[in-house]
XYZ file of C-alpha atoms in Angstrom:
596
model
C 152.901 78.557 67.533
C 153.109 78.821 71.397
C 150.189 78.201 73.773
C 150.360 78.115 77.841
C 148.640 75.064 79.164
C 146.822 75.547 82.424
C 146.693 73.338 85.097
C 145.888 74.955 88.014
C 145.948 78.474 88.845
C 144.347 81.122 91.239
C 141.635 83.310 89.861
C 140.161 85.193 92.774
C 141.340 88.426 94.424
C 143.844 88.868 97.209
C 142.097 89.278 100.534
C 144.020 90.090 103.622
C 146.910 88.588 102.367
C 145.091 85.131 101.231
C 144.416 84.060 97.735
C 140.793 83.284 97.318
C 141.130 80.457 94.631
C 138.907 78.889 92.209
C 140.966 76.192 90.504
C 140.385 75.211 86.957
C 142.277 72.242 85.231
C 142.849 71.337 81.950
C 142.681 73.688 79.139
C 145.174 75.239 76.578
C 145.254 78.848 75.034
C 146.511 80.061 71.734
C 146.623 83.475 70.390
C 146.574 84.154 66.716
C 145.474 86.358 63.657
C 142.833 85.271 61.341
C 141.005 86.849 58.422
C 141.269 88.260 54.971
C 143.712 91.298 54.817
C 142.500 94.581 55.880
C 140.034 92.977 58.324
C 142.261 90.444 60.232
C 141.024 89.449 63.981
C 142.992 88.869 66.773
C 141.647 85.909 68.824
C 142.452 83.851 71.509
C 141.366 80.067 71.310
C 140.859 78.211 74.565
C 140.526 74.362 74.022
C 139.895 71.541 76.469
C 143.204 69.466 77.469
C 142.855 65.781 76.842
C 138.841 65.427 76.699
C 136.528 65.491 73.813
C 134.978 68.726 72.623
C 131.232 69.467 73.525
C 130.752 72.305 71.322
C 132.190 75.666 70.453
C 131.223 79.026 71.872
C 132.260 82.471 70.633
C 132.336 85.282 72.829
C 131.084 88.813 71.536
C 132.720 91.542 73.771
C 131.172 95.199 74.167
C 132.690 98.294 73.050
C 134.321 101.010 74.526
C 134.791 101.371 78.410
C 132.920 98.242 78.978
C 134.972 96.533 76.420
C 138.229 97.110 79.027
C 135.914 96.897 82.270
C 134.676 93.233 81.335
C 137.725 91.607 79.709
C 138.419 90.080 83.061
C 134.996 88.701 83.236
C 135.114 87.261 79.803
C 138.265 85.906 80.022
C 137.429 84.009 83.237
C 134.349 82.743 81.227
C 136.235 81.556 78.538
C 138.818 79.559 80.760
C 135.944 78.136 82.871
C 134.064 76.906 79.220
C 137.262 75.427 77.996
C 138.115 73.610 81.442
C 134.409 72.130 81.178
C 135.037 70.728 77.249
C 134.199 74.011 75.077
C 136.418 75.221 72.674
C 135.939 78.503 73.407
C 136.816 81.931 71.235
C 137.575 85.586 72.505
C 138.307 87.902 69.908
C 138.656 91.876 68.994
C 136.287 93.424 66.433
C 137.830 94.790 63.357
C 139.656 97.986 64.070
C 139.411 97.629 67.596
C 141.767 96.022 70.492
C 144.891 93.917 68.664
C 142.847 93.450 65.365
C 143.789 94.758 62.281
C 142.595 98.413 61.509
C 143.568 101.660 62.865
C 140.237 103.458 62.284
C 138.274 102.649 65.628
C 136.405 105.873 64.886
C 134.742 104.159 61.933
C 133.232 101.063 63.988
C 129.611 100.343 63.644
C 127.465 97.709 64.740
C 127.343 96.290 61.275
C 131.121 96.281 61.060
C 131.143 94.283 64.304
C 128.250 91.740 63.277
C 130.626 91.518 60.172
C 133.477 90.473 62.192
C 131.439 87.908 64.282
C 129.868 86.206 61.077
C 133.315 85.816 59.162
C 134.770 84.478 62.308
C 131.661 82.308 63.191
C 131.490 81.007 59.506
C 135.269 80.025 59.665
C 134.677 78.019 62.685
C 131.603 76.195 61.207
C 133.513 75.254 57.896
C 136.186 73.721 59.870
C 134.004 72.068 62.411
C 130.246 71.600 60.881
C 129.438 68.734 63.112
C 130.339 70.307 66.439
C 127.586 72.481 67.956
C 128.029 76.280 67.865
C 127.057 78.684 70.687
C 127.112 82.487 70.210
C 127.535 84.714 73.570
C 128.016 88.412 74.236
C 127.747 90.502 77.224
C 126.043 94.352 77.165
C 126.457 95.728 73.465
C 128.080 92.492 72.458
C 124.868 90.766 73.377
C 122.955 93.012 71.451
C 125.649 92.231 68.521
C 125.398 88.760 69.001
C 121.780 88.840 68.834
C 121.906 90.932 65.442
C 124.282 88.412 63.972
C 122.102 85.373 65.075
C 119.604 86.579 62.652
C 121.942 85.501 59.804
C 123.701 82.724 61.748
C 122.520 79.175 62.029
C 123.157 78.136 65.819
C 122.720 75.697 68.313
C 122.124 78.155 71.147
C 122.626 82.039 71.886
C 123.586 83.324 75.288
C 122.595 87.291 75.961
C 124.478 88.398 79.114
C 123.104 91.637 80.071
C 122.012 92.684 76.425
C 121.507 96.523 75.585
C 117.704 96.566 74.765
C 117.508 100.222 73.666
C 119.950 101.900 71.325
C 118.586 105.379 72.171
C 118.901 104.611 76.040
C 122.474 103.127 75.412
C 123.552 106.415 73.747
C 122.414 108.406 77.084
C 124.143 106.015 79.093
C 127.338 106.513 77.349
C 127.039 110.347 77.218
C 126.527 110.445 80.877
C 128.783 108.143 82.054
C 131.359 110.315 80.111
C 130.778 113.302 82.368
C 129.405 115.235 79.204
C 126.396 116.445 80.576
C 128.391 117.557 83.772
C 130.756 119.876 81.191
C 127.885 121.454 79.490
C 128.533 120.228 76.111
C 125.887 119.643 73.280
C 125.142 116.159 73.018
C 124.559 116.448 69.529
C 127.986 117.506 68.811
C 129.533 114.480 70.940
C 132.012 112.570 68.950
C 133.301 110.407 71.724
C 131.604 109.210 74.655
C 132.652 106.448 77.325
C 135.337 105.186 74.690
C 132.954 104.800 71.732
C 133.219 107.068 68.894
C 129.597 108.163 68.274
C 130.087 108.414 64.235
C 126.885 109.366 62.291
C 126.800 105.511 61.254
C 126.610 104.077 64.874
C 124.084 106.924 65.778
C 122.064 106.030 63.339
C 122.128 101.994 63.913
C 121.632 102.813 67.645
C 118.713 105.544 67.319
C 116.888 102.802 65.440
C 117.967 99.845 67.665
C 115.438 97.916 69.840
C 116.093 94.617 70.796
C 112.153 93.716 70.527
C 112.177 94.567 66.770
C 114.933 92.164 66.054
C 114.060 89.267 63.808
C 114.205 85.835 65.770
C 117.442 84.099 65.749
C 118.520 81.488 63.916
C 119.011 79.346 67.140
C 117.130 76.468 68.840
C 117.282 77.944 72.229
C 118.382 81.265 73.818
C 119.672 82.428 77.506
C 118.722 85.503 78.444
C 120.965 86.333 81.495
C 119.881 89.857 82.951
C 120.306 91.414 86.312
C 116.804 92.703 86.255
C 113.938 92.409 84.013
C 112.684 95.131 81.660
C 109.601 95.604 79.332
C 111.784 95.175 76.156
C 113.263 92.077 77.171
C 110.067 90.668 78.215
C 108.871 91.549 74.528
C 111.668 89.839 73.127
C 111.383 86.702 74.861
C 107.833 86.671 73.860
C 108.826 87.095 70.214
C 111.010 83.863 70.790
C 108.487 81.827 72.076
C 106.145 82.674 69.497
C 108.764 81.203 67.068
C 109.062 78.304 68.736
C 112.515 79.078 70.240
C 113.312 77.580 73.823
C 114.182 80.444 76.112
C 115.558 80.662 79.675
C 115.342 83.762 81.279
C 117.227 84.115 84.437
C 118.333 86.710 86.694
C 122.018 87.179 88.206
C 123.767 89.366 90.629
C 126.940 91.241 90.500
C 126.670 93.352 87.336
C 128.300 96.180 89.260
C 131.408 94.401 89.562
C 131.628 93.431 86.121
C 131.469 96.841 84.832
C 133.410 98.668 87.304
C 136.841 100.511 86.844
C 139.057 97.615 85.602
C 141.463 97.565 88.847
C 137.882 97.245 91.030
C 135.980 94.259 89.049
C 134.911 91.269 90.268
C 134.350 88.253 88.590
C 130.737 87.158 89.075
C 131.663 83.312 89.703
C 127.789 82.421 89.872
C 126.592 83.536 86.997
C 129.455 82.026 85.050
C 128.615 78.713 86.848
C 125.028 78.958 85.632
C 125.884 79.844 82.024
C 128.197 76.580 82.004
C 125.431 74.309 83.220
C 123.269 75.788 81.007
C 125.418 74.909 77.988
C 126.251 71.262 79.234
C 122.838 70.342 79.936
C 121.950 71.050 76.269
C 124.668 69.210 74.598
C 125.594 65.380 74.313
C 129.479 64.659 74.138
C 130.198 64.939 70.303
C 132.546 62.187 68.664
C 133.426 63.913 65.466
C 136.811 65.107 65.574
C 137.858 68.606 66.234
C 140.185 71.098 63.992
C 141.843 73.655 65.835
C 141.063 77.214 64.192
C 144.676 78.463 65.358
C 146.167 76.087 62.778
C 144.218 78.107 60.056
C 145.472 81.451 61.467
C 149.183 82.884 61.727
C 150.872 84.324 65.014
C 151.962 87.186 62.657
C 150.020 90.148 61.374
C 151.861 92.302 58.505
C 150.692 95.590 56.760
C 152.667 97.675 54.534
C 154.532 99.395 57.338
C 154.840 97.290 60.341
C 154.644 93.618 61.459
C 153.005 92.641 64.941
C 153.686 88.955 66.633
C 152.009 87.551 69.229
C 154.491 86.666 71.679
C 154.640 84.487 75.001
C 157.841 84.323 77.073
C 159.584 83.499 80.297
C 158.705 80.671 82.461
C 155.309 81.801 83.273
C 154.325 82.313 79.471
C 153.405 86.113 80.015
C 151.732 87.463 76.879
C 152.625 90.368 74.647
C 152.458 91.677 71.263
C 155.663 93.317 69.683
C 154.986 95.589 67.032
C 158.001 96.036 64.461
C 159.041 97.940 61.224
C 158.587 96.129 58.020
C 161.938 97.638 56.721
C 164.879 96.193 58.913
C 166.138 99.161 60.881
C 169.350 100.028 62.412
C 167.819 101.336 65.228
C 168.259 98.623 68.872
C 165.661 100.495 70.518
C 162.425 98.915 71.832
C 159.458 100.887 73.727
C 157.772 98.986 76.252
C 154.351 99.776 77.389
C 153.138 98.786 81.053
C 149.765 97.947 82.212
C 147.738 101.008 83.154
C 146.431 99.603 86.524
C 144.435 96.533 85.662
C 143.907 97.335 82.229
C 145.454 94.632 79.653
C 148.050 95.477 77.315
C 145.627 97.222 74.728
C 146.108 100.276 77.088
C 142.975 102.653 77.854
C 141.155 103.647 74.747
C 143.428 101.307 72.674
C 146.162 103.884 73.289
C 149.252 101.263 73.522
C 147.682 99.672 70.225
C 147.995 102.961 68.235
C 151.273 104.288 69.786
C 152.680 100.921 69.172
C 151.703 100.877 65.398
C 152.289 104.569 64.869
C 156.090 104.335 66.465
C 156.730 100.909 64.624
C 155.669 102.475 61.184
C 158.363 105.018 61.819
C 160.927 102.601 62.518
C 161.228 101.881 66.622
C 160.072 98.730 67.572
C 157.431 98.428 70.562
C 156.203 95.812 72.969
C 153.055 95.885 74.805
C 152.498 93.096 77.264
C 150.876 92.145 80.250
C 152.206 91.442 83.794
C 151.609 88.289 85.723
C 147.869 88.304 86.509
C 146.793 91.120 84.071
C 145.171 90.821 81.157
C 146.039 87.745 79.140
C 148.747 86.770 81.417
C 147.496 84.232 84.008
C 148.333 84.233 87.443
C 150.933 81.549 88.667
C 150.811 82.414 92.263
C 153.152 85.438 92.395
C 150.610 87.936 91.724
C 146.798 87.892 92.629
C 144.662 88.050 89.779
C 143.827 91.745 88.531
C 146.174 93.503 91.060
C 147.846 96.609 89.464
C 150.751 97.227 91.770
C 152.282 93.592 91.295
C 155.007 92.496 93.755
C 156.588 90.679 90.797
C 156.634 93.663 88.170
C 160.069 94.190 88.326
C 160.539 90.512 87.689
C 158.171 90.143 84.730
C 159.248 93.411 83.395
C 163.280 92.214 83.440
C 162.004 89.096 81.514
C 160.391 91.369 78.867
C 163.411 93.035 78.410
C 165.826 89.826 78.134
C 163.210 88.373 75.913
C 163.670 91.255 73.515
C 167.187 91.336 73.629
C 167.833 87.831 73.440
C 165.122 87.317 70.022
C 165.462 90.618 68.616
C 168.882 91.915 69.798
C 167.196 94.929 70.943
C 169.441 96.401 74.035
C 168.151 100.310 74.435
C 164.919 100.400 76.141
C 162.257 103.013 76.745
C 159.900 102.193 79.395
C 156.253 103.817 79.087
C 153.122 103.606 81.133
C 149.893 105.469 82.528
C 148.910 105.724 86.275
C 150.282 102.274 87.940
C 152.163 101.539 84.482
C 153.869 104.940 84.997
C 155.075 103.834 88.638
C 156.259 100.520 87.337
C 158.334 102.153 84.646
C 159.894 104.719 87.326
C 160.837 102.039 89.570
C 161.957 99.440 86.862
C 164.301 102.126 85.212
C 166.055 102.772 88.348
C 166.251 99.230 89.353
C 166.847 96.998 86.635
C 170.757 97.929 86.263
C 171.594 94.947 84.154
C 169.736 96.703 81.268
C 170.383 99.986 79.217
C 167.196 102.080 79.752
C 167.610 105.532 78.551
C 164.279 106.880 78.948
C 161.199 106.478 80.932
C 158.035 108.051 80.085
C 155.579 108.468 83.011
C 152.028 109.563 82.308
C 149.603 110.484 84.952
C 151.228 108.685 87.952
C 149.366 108.747 91.075
C 152.510 107.171 93.214
C 156.067 106.910 93.181
C 156.667 104.245 95.764
C 154.228 101.926 96.642
C 154.313 100.438 100.246
C 151.357 97.542 100.615
C 151.503 97.764 104.278
C 150.101 101.408 103.867
C 148.042 101.106 100.834
C 145.304 102.909 102.344
C 147.052 105.904 103.528
C 148.667 105.848 100.199
C 145.286 106.368 98.630
C 144.405 108.786 101.051
C 147.351 110.843 100.024
C 146.639 110.683 96.503
C 142.908 111.918 97.189
C 144.237 115.204 98.885
C 146.833 115.698 96.408
C 144.166 115.438 93.430
C 141.759 118.034 95.502
C 144.568 120.463 95.872
C 145.458 120.294 92.082
C 141.799 120.620 91.385
C 141.246 123.787 93.505
C 144.682 125.345 92.257
C 143.267 124.856 88.759
C 139.714 126.515 89.961
C 141.497 129.355 91.366
C 141.900 131.228 88.176
C 138.192 130.918 87.036
C 136.056 133.991 88.239
C 132.694 132.023 88.315
C 134.305 129.838 90.927
C 135.043 133.073 93.459
C 131.316 133.819 92.920
C 130.260 130.450 94.230
C 132.140 131.452 97.495
C 129.540 134.179 98.156
C 126.401 131.618 98.328
C 128.450 128.362 99.304
C 130.742 129.326 102.267
C 131.125 125.566 102.841
C 133.581 125.328 99.806
C 136.088 127.835 102.046
C 136.118 125.053 104.650
C 136.649 122.265 101.837
C 139.472 123.998 100.628
C 141.216 124.669 104.129
C 140.702 121.193 104.953
C 142.147 119.837 101.926
C 145.519 122.365 102.195
C 145.717 121.516 105.903
C 145.665 117.816 105.005
C 148.519 118.392 102.159
C 150.365 120.426 104.679
C 150.614 117.467 107.359
C 151.106 114.904 104.314
C 154.321 116.995 103.525
C 155.253 116.915 107.186
C 154.716 113.343 107.310
C 156.758 112.469 104.304
C 159.531 114.867 105.644
C 159.956 112.842 108.681
C 157.882 109.634 108.839
C 158.714 108.490 105.252
C 162.515 109.222 105.903
C 163.518 112.391 104.284
C 165.457 113.602 107.547
C 165.884 110.393 109.594
C 166.550 107.793 107.026
C 166.767 107.039 103.361
C 164.058 107.900 101.062
C 163.447 105.260 98.075
C 162.257 107.980 95.478
C 165.320 110.341 96.240
C 167.436 107.049 95.891
C 165.665 106.128 92.480
C 166.421 109.546 91.344
C 170.250 109.156 92.280
C 170.174 106.216 90.443
C 168.534 107.428 87.278
C 171.103 110.418 87.088
C 173.997 108.087 87.714
C 172.790 105.829 84.592
C 172.176 109.163 82.444
C 168.076 108.039 82.252
C 165.802 110.691 81.003
C 162.435 110.948 82.217
C 159.285 112.574 80.633
C 156.517 113.228 83.277
C 153.052 113.988 81.466
C 150.500 115.385 83.883
C 146.910 116.276 82.997
C 144.703 119.059 84.082
C 143.839 118.557 87.984
C 146.314 115.692 88.165
C 148.624 115.629 90.963
C 151.867 113.685 89.754
C 154.010 116.377 89.842
C 152.846 117.324 93.356
C 153.441 113.978 94.518
C 156.765 113.582 92.994
C 157.940 116.979 94.612
C 156.035 116.059 97.662
C 158.036 112.365 97.844
C 161.483 113.624 96.885
C 161.546 117.140 98.089
C 164.718 119.074 96.842
C 165.916 116.067 94.569
C 162.742 116.496 92.603
C 163.303 120.056 91.782
C 166.597 119.376 91.236
C 165.793 116.971 88.743
C 163.326 119.148 86.946
C 165.772 122.035 86.982
C 168.654 119.996 85.588
C 166.363 118.724 82.629
C 166.969 114.966 83.913
C 163.064 114.987 84.361
C 160.866 117.049 81.835
C 157.288 117.705 83.042
C 154.851 117.918 80.206
C 151.650 119.564 81.138
C 148.455 118.389 79.568
C 146.333 121.120 79.256
C 142.482 119.923 79.216
C 143.116 116.776 79.479
C 141.718 114.085 81.851
C 143.643 111.226 83.809
C 142.362 108.537 81.422
C 143.185 110.516 78.264
C 139.636 109.764 77.297
C 139.390 111.921 73.939
C 141.157 111.136 70.954
C 142.734 114.791 70.791
C 144.144 114.423 74.387
C 146.009 111.103 73.228
C 147.191 112.579 70.056
C 148.835 115.522 71.941
C 150.608 112.953 74.173
C 151.832 110.723 71.235
C 153.325 113.926 69.183
C 155.374 115.189 72.615
C 156.098 111.428 73.430
C 157.502 110.965 70.148
C 159.679 114.230 70.251
C 160.793 113.174 73.526
C 162.015 109.733 72.476
C 163.873 111.198 69.217
C 165.926 113.149 71.105
C 169.701 112.021 71.174
């Protein structure tokens, strides 16, 4: 089983061209699947290298939108704990992330608690004499608190726990924008990435942290960005049950749960938790049994097999989904990171698409570019930076890996947002590989110049507003607003004047007249190679306009000739936040892939 051993690596953001580094040393990481058939969990085991184990820590992630936002912070927490002597485990709940199961809609608090208990029992069975701690963030902390009612622990860390279920559901609904669209909350099926099925609604409606039984733990750390009545009541209940409680405030909550590309790791909060654990555990002398030795790198079902893969000198990480029945097809679909979200993809879209296509006979590979998700930063890309300068190198490494290890030699590159950009550029640049198709879902750029990133963001903003106003132009109620809100007219004129200036700038300054234009050159390269491109564009998204703005007549010719096929996605948003949106994309993508 492969693993990466971390000696020194940067985990900070790149600021003014300089890495802000925090160097951790001495740990190894192992990916694997474990558990009973039908409920196998995907797990990362992070172990200290050449030092005794202080204790075991099982980290419980949140659900939905926060699962993706907090992935970075919880990964850094696990790395830090491992470097300080704690065997640390990150995992995906059943039916979530990379774990087995395709019915994420049926996820409940109870099913998540069962995943925690199953993995915790495995750890305790194999290492009964090693101190065991449970940790969680957000609703993951609430899940940990519920699990601790029936799990003997040496300690429990509740980081920003959700204290009241009804309030949490209101937060999800507000975050998803449902109220702004005028939808009935009682009929909501999916909010902020969480499917609100009847069972989880019932659980949340009846959940309040102060009503939980005291945990079977010796001590508890409550780590919150602010105090609340329910947290204080829970703390009082713990004290009354002779549980040692530490309550501490921290800063940085907003950075943890920001959009994945803008998250910030709260190193001070992580330091506090590490020191809290270190001060409460002695160095054990008992030998340690690694859990990965009890697991497997492969997950096999009736229709497909998935394999944990680490490849290239960087040990980039990915999951390869293949049909169980040997296929004559030499085609592989490679999914590229959407922004800074890890290889699972937003709303688990890459996992779901990979498994569905693999079950139908097409191999799929979802992997993380260096510095994103589970591929550690090695100095070529800043941690969590979406438009990686080494993306082409990493994509080439993934294609070479698939070619060498599986004999796959016909590739389809697919991605959302920044992943669409990387798919477009790689399809044109990597001439030593046969890339027959590219699937671009809601791209916002087709050529990225780091020195002009601020201007690029401004262009994107103008293009998005222009697309939004174009969509509103056919809604009579919007025209009525002009009667009592004339300021809207000035906004529209401003947007379209900025758009005109942007097009003139693209024409002259970007080189459509006086010098070479890279997007046009990319189209020439794609045409010469016979690569077909699918451009998926959600309602109000500016991908088509930006494409034409950047490549002009060449873009129109590519669309007219059928080299580029535009698929409008009506009633869909940029992140494909609803299941019906994702199903619509999958069916169109599947048909596009299956064309001769």
